[in-house]
PDB file of C-alpha atoms in Angstrom:
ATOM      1  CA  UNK B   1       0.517   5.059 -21.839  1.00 38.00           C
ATOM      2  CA  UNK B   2      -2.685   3.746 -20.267  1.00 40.00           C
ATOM      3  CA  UNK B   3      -3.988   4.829 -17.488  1.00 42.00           C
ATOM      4  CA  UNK B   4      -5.148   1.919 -14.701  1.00 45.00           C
ATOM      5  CA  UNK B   5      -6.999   4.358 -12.855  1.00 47.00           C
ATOM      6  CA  UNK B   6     -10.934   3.817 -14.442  1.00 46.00           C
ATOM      7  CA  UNK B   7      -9.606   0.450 -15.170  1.00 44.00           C
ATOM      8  CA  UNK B   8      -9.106  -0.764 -11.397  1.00 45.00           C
ATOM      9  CA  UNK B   9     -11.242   1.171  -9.603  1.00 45.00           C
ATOM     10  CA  UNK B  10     -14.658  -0.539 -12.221  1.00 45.00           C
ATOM     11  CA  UNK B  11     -12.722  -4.050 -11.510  1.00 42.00           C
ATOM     12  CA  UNK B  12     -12.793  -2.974  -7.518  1.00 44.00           C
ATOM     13  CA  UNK B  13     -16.275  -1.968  -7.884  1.00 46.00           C
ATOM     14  CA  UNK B  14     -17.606  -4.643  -9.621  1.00 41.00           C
ATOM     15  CA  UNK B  15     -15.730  -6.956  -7.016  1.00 44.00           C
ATOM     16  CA  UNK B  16     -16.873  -5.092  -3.667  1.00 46.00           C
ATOM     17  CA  UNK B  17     -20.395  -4.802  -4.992  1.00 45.00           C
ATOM     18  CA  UNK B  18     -20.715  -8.870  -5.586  1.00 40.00           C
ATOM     19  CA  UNK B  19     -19.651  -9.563  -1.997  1.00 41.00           C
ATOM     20  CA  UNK B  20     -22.148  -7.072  -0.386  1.00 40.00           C
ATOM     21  CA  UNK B  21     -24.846  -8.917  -2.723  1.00 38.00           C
ATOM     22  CA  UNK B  22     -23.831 -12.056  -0.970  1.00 35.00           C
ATOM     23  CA  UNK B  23     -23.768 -10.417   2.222  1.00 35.00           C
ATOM     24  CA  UNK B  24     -26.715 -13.520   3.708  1.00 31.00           C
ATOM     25  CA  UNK B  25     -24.581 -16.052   2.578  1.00 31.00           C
ATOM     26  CA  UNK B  26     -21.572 -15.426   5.079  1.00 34.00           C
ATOM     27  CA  UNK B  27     -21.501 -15.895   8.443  1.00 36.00           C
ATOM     28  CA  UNK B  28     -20.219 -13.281  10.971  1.00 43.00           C
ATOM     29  CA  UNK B  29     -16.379 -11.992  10.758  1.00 44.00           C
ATOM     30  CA  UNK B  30     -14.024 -12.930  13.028  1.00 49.00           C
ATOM     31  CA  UNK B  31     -14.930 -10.272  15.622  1.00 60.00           C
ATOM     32  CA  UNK B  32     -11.923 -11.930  18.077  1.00 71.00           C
ATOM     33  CA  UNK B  33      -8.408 -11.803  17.956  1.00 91.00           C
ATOM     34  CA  UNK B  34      -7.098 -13.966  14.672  1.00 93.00           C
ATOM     35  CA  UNK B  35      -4.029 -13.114  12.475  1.00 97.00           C
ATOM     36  CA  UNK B  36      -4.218 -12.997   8.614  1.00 97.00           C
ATOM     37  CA  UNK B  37      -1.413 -12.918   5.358  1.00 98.00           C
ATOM     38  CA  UNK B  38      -1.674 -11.620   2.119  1.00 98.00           C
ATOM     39  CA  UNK B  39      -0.603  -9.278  -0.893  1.00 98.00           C
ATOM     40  CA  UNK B  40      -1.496  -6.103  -2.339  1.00 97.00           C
ATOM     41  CA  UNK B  41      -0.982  -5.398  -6.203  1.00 96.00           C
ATOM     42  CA  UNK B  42      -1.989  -1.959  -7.521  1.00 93.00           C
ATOM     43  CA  UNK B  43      -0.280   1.393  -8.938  1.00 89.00           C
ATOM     44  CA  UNK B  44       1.074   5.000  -7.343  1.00 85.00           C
ATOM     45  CA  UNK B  45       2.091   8.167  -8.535  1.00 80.00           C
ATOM     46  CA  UNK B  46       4.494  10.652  -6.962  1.00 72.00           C
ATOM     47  CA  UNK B  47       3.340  14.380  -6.586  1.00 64.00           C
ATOM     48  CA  UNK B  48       1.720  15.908  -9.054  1.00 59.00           C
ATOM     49  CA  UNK B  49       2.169  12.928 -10.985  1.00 59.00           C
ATOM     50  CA  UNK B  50      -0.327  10.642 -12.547  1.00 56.00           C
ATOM     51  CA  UNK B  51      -1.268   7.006 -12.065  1.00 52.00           C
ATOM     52  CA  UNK B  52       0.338   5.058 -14.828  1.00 59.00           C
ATOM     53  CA  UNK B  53       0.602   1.557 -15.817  1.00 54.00           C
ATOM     54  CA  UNK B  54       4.078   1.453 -15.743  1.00 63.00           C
ATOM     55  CA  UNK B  55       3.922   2.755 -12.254  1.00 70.00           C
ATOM     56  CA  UNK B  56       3.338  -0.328  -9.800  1.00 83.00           C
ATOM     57  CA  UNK B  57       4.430  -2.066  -6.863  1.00 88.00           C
ATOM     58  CA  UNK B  58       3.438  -5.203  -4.843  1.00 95.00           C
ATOM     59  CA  UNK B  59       3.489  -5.341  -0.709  1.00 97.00           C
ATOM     60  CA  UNK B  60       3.012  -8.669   1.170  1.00 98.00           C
ATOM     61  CA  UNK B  61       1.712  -8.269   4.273  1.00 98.00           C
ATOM     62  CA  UNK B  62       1.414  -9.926   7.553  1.00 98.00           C
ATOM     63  CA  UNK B  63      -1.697  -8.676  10.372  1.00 97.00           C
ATOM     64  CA  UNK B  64      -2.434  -9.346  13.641  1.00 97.00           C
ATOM     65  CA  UNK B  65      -6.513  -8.375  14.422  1.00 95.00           C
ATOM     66  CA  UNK B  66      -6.789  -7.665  18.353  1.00 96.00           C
ATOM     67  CA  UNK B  67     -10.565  -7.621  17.828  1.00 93.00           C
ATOM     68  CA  UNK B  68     -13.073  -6.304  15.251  1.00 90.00           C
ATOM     69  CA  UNK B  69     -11.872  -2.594  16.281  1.00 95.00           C
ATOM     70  CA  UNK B  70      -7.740  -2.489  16.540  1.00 97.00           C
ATOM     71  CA  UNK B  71      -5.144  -4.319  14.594  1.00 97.00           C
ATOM     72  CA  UNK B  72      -1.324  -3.986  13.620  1.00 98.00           C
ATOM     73  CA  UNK B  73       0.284  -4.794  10.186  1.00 98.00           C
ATOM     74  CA  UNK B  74       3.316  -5.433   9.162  1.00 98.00           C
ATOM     75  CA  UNK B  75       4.255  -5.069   5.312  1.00 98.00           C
ATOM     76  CA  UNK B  76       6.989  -5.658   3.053  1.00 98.00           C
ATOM     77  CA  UNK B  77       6.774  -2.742  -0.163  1.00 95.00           C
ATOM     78  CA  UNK B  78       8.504  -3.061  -3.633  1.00 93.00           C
ATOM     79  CA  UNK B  79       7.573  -0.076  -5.384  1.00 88.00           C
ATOM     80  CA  UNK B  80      10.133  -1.480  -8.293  1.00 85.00           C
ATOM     81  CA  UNK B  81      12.035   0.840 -10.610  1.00 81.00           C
ATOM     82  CA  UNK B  82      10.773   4.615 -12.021  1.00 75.00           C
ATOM     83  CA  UNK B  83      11.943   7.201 -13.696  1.00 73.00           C
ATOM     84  CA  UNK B  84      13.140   8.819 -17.096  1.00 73.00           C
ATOM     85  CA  UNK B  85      16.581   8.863 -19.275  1.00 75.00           C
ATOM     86  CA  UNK B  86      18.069  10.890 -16.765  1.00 75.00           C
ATOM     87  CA  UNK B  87      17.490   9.805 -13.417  1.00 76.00           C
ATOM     88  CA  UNK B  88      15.913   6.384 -12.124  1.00 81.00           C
ATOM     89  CA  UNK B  89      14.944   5.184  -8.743  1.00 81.00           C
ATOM     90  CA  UNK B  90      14.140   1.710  -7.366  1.00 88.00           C
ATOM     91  CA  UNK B  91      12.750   1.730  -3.825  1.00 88.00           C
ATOM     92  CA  UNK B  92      11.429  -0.807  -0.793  1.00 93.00           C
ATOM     93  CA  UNK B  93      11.025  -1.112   2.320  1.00 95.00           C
ATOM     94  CA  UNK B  94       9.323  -2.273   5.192  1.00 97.00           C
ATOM     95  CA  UNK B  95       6.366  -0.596   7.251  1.00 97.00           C
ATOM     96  CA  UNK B  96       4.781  -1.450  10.601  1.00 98.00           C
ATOM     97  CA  UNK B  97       0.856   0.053  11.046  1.00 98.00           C
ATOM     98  CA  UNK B  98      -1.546   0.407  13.820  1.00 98.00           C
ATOM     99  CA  UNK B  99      -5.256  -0.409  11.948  1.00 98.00           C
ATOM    100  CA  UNK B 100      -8.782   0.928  12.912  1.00 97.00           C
ATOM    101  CA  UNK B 101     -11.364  -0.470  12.149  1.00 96.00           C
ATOM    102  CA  UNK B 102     -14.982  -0.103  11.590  1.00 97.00           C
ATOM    103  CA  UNK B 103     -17.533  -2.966  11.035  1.00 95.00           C
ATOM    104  CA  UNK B 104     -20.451  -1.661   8.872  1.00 96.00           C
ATOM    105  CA  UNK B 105     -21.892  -4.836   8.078  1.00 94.00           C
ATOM    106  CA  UNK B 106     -21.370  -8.405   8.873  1.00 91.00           C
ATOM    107  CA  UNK B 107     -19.268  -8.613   5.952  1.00 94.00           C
ATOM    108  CA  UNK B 108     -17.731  -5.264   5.030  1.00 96.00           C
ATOM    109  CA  UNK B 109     -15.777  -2.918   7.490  1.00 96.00           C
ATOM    110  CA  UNK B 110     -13.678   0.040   6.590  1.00 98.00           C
ATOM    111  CA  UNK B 111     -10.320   1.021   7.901  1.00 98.00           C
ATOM    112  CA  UNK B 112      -7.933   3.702   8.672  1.00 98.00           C
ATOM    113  CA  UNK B 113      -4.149   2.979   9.614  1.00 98.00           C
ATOM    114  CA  UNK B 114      -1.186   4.972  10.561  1.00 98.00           C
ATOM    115  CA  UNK B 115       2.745   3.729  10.551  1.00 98.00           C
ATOM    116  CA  UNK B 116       5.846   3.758   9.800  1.00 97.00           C
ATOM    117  CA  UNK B 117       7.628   3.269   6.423  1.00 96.00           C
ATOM    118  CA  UNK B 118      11.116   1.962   7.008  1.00 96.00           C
ATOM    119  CA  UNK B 119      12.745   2.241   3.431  1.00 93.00           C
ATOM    120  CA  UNK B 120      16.009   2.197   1.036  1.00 92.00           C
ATOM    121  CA  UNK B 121      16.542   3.217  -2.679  1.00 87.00           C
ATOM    122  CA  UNK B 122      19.164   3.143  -5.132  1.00 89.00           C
ATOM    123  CA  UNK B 123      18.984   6.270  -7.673  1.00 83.00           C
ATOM    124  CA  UNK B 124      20.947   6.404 -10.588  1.00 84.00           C
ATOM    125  CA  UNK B 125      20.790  10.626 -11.786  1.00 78.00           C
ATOM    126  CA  UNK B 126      23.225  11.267 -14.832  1.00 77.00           C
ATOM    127  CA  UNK B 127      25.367   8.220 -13.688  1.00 80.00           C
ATOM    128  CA  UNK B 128      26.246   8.949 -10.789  1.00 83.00           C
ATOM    129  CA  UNK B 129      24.529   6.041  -8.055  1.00 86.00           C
ATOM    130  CA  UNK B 130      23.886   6.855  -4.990  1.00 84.00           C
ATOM    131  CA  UNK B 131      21.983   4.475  -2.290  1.00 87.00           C
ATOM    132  CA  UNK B 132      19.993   5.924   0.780  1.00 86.00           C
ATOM    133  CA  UNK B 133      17.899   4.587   3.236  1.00 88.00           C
ATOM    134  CA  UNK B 134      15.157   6.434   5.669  1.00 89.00           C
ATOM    135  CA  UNK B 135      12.245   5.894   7.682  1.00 93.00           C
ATOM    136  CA  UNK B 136       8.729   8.511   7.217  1.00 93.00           C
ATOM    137  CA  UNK B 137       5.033   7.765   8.507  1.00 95.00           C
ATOM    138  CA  UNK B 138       2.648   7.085   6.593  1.00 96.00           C
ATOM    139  CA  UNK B 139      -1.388   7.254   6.828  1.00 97.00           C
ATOM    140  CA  UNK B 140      -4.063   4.962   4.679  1.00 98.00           C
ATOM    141  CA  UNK B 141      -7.539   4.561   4.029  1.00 98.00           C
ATOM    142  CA  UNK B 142      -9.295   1.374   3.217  1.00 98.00           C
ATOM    143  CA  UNK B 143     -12.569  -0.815   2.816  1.00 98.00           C
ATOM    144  CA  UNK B 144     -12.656  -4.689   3.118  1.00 97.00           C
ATOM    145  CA  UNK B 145     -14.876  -7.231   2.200  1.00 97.00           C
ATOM    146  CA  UNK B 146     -15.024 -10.951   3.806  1.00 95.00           C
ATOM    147  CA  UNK B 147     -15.542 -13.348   0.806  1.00 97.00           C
ATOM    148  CA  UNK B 148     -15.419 -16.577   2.957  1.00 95.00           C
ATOM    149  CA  UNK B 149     -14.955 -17.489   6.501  1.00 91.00           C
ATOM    150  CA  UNK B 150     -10.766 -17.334   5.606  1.00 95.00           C
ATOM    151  CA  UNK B 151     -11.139 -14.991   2.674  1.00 97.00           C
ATOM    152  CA  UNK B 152     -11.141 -11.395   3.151  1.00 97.00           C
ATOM    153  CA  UNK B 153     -10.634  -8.639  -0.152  1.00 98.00           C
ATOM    154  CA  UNK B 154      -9.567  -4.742   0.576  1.00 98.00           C
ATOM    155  CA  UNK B 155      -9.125  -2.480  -1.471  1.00 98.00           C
ATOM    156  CA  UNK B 156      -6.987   0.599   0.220  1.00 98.00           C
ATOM    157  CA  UNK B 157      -5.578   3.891  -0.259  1.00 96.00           C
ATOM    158  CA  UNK B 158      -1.964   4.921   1.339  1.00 96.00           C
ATOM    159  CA  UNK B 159       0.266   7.684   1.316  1.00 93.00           C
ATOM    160  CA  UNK B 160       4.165   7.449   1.887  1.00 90.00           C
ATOM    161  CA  UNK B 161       6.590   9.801   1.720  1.00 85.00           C
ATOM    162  CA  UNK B 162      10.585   8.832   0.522  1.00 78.00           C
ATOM    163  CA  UNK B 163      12.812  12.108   0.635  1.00 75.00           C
ATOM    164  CA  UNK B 164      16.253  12.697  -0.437  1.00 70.00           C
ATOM    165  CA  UNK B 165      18.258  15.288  -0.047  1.00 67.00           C
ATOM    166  CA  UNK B 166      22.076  15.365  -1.453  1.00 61.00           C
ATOM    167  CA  UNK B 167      24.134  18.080  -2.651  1.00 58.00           C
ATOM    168  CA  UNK B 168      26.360  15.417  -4.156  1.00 57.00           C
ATOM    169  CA  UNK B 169      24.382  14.904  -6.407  1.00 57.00           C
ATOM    170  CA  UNK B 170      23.323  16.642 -10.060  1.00 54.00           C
ATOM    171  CA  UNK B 171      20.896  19.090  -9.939  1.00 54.00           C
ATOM    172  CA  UNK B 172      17.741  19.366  -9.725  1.00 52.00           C
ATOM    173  CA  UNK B 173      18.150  15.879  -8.147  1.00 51.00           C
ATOM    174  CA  UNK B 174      19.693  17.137  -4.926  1.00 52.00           C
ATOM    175  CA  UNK B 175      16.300  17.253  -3.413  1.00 56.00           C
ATOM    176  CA  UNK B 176      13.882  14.908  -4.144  1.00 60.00           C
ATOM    177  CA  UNK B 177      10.337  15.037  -2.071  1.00 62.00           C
ATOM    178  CA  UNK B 178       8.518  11.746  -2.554  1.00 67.00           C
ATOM    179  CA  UNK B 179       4.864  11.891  -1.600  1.00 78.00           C
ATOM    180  CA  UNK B 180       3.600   8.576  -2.707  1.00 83.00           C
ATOM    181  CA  UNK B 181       0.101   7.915  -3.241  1.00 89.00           C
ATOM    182  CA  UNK B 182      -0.871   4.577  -4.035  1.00 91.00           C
ATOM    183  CA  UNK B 183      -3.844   2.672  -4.693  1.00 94.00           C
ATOM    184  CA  UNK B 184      -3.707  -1.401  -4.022  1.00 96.00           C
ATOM    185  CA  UNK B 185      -6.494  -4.700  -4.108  1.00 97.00           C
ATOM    186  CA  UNK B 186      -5.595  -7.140  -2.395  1.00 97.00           C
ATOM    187  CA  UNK B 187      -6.518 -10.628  -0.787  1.00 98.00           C
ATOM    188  CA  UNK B 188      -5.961 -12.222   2.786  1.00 97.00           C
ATOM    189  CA  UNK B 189      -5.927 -15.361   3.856  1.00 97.00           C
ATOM    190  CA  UNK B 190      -7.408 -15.355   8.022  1.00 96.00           C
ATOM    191  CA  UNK B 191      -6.501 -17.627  10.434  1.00 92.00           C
TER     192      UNK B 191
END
């Protein structure tokens, strides 16, 4: 299995460091209030786990900016299907976030955001199915970049957590801790 870890983060680089080149070209960021869409593509690993290429989700999201400093987010998260032989998982769900952020440059700010992850999965351990549903915080990290006056790029780190916890079912399934870290790119459209 390859890993998308060096992979992504030189394609991220490579991206992030051509927009700061271009950084005279651009006029100011919308410093006002002004909403955005987008997506997010990239890959997560559970704990102790690794970041694999089999391993990723998509999340479309939907922002409103209050000014350059405070924002909220709402998302939609598929983190599609994982798992071996024995036991398999598919999860989603929905998360609201409260965004800081921090303008370094005319074109390139960096964030922090905090929420809640409202979300349901279907797991499948030994044959026996079971569905569950849950709501955990969650905290992220992030940098974006504005390409063009509608065009911003971000590239963001996030932690959610999913547990389970069923005596139903076969052990050592019965309690499953999901710390999720994921790592996503992704493109809005402003507004």
């Amino acid at each position: 299995m390859r890993s998308i870890n060096s992979t992504g983060l030189a394609l991220a680089a490579v991206m992030f460091g051509t927009a700061t080149g271009a950084s005279t070209v651009f006029a100011n960021p919308t410093a006002g209030p002004h909403a955005y869409i987008g997506a997010n593509y990239g890959g997560y690993k559970d704990r102790g786990g690794d970041f694999d290429e089999d391993d990723d989700f998509k999340e479309a999201i939907l922002g409103a900016q209050l000014n350059q400093f405070l924002g909220f987010e709402a998302s939609y998260i598929d983190f599609g299907s994982f798992g071996g032989d024995v036991g398999k998982a598919e999860v989603d769900g929905y998360g609201l976030a409260v965004i800081g952020r921090l303008p370094l440059t005319e074109q390139l700010g960096i964030y922090a955001k905090a929420g809640q992850l409202f979300w349901d999965a279907d797991v499948n351990v030994a044959g026996l199915k079971r569905s569950y549903d849950g709501d955990e915080p969650f905290v992220g990290v992030g940098a974006d970049i504005k390409v063009s006056e509608h065009f911003v790029v971000a590239l963001e780190y996030d932690r959610y957590q999913v547990d389970l916890d069923d005596s139903n079912l076969p052990a050592p399934a019965t309690k499953w801790e999901g710390d999720m870290d994921t790592v996503k790119l992704g493109a809005r459209f402003v507004f």
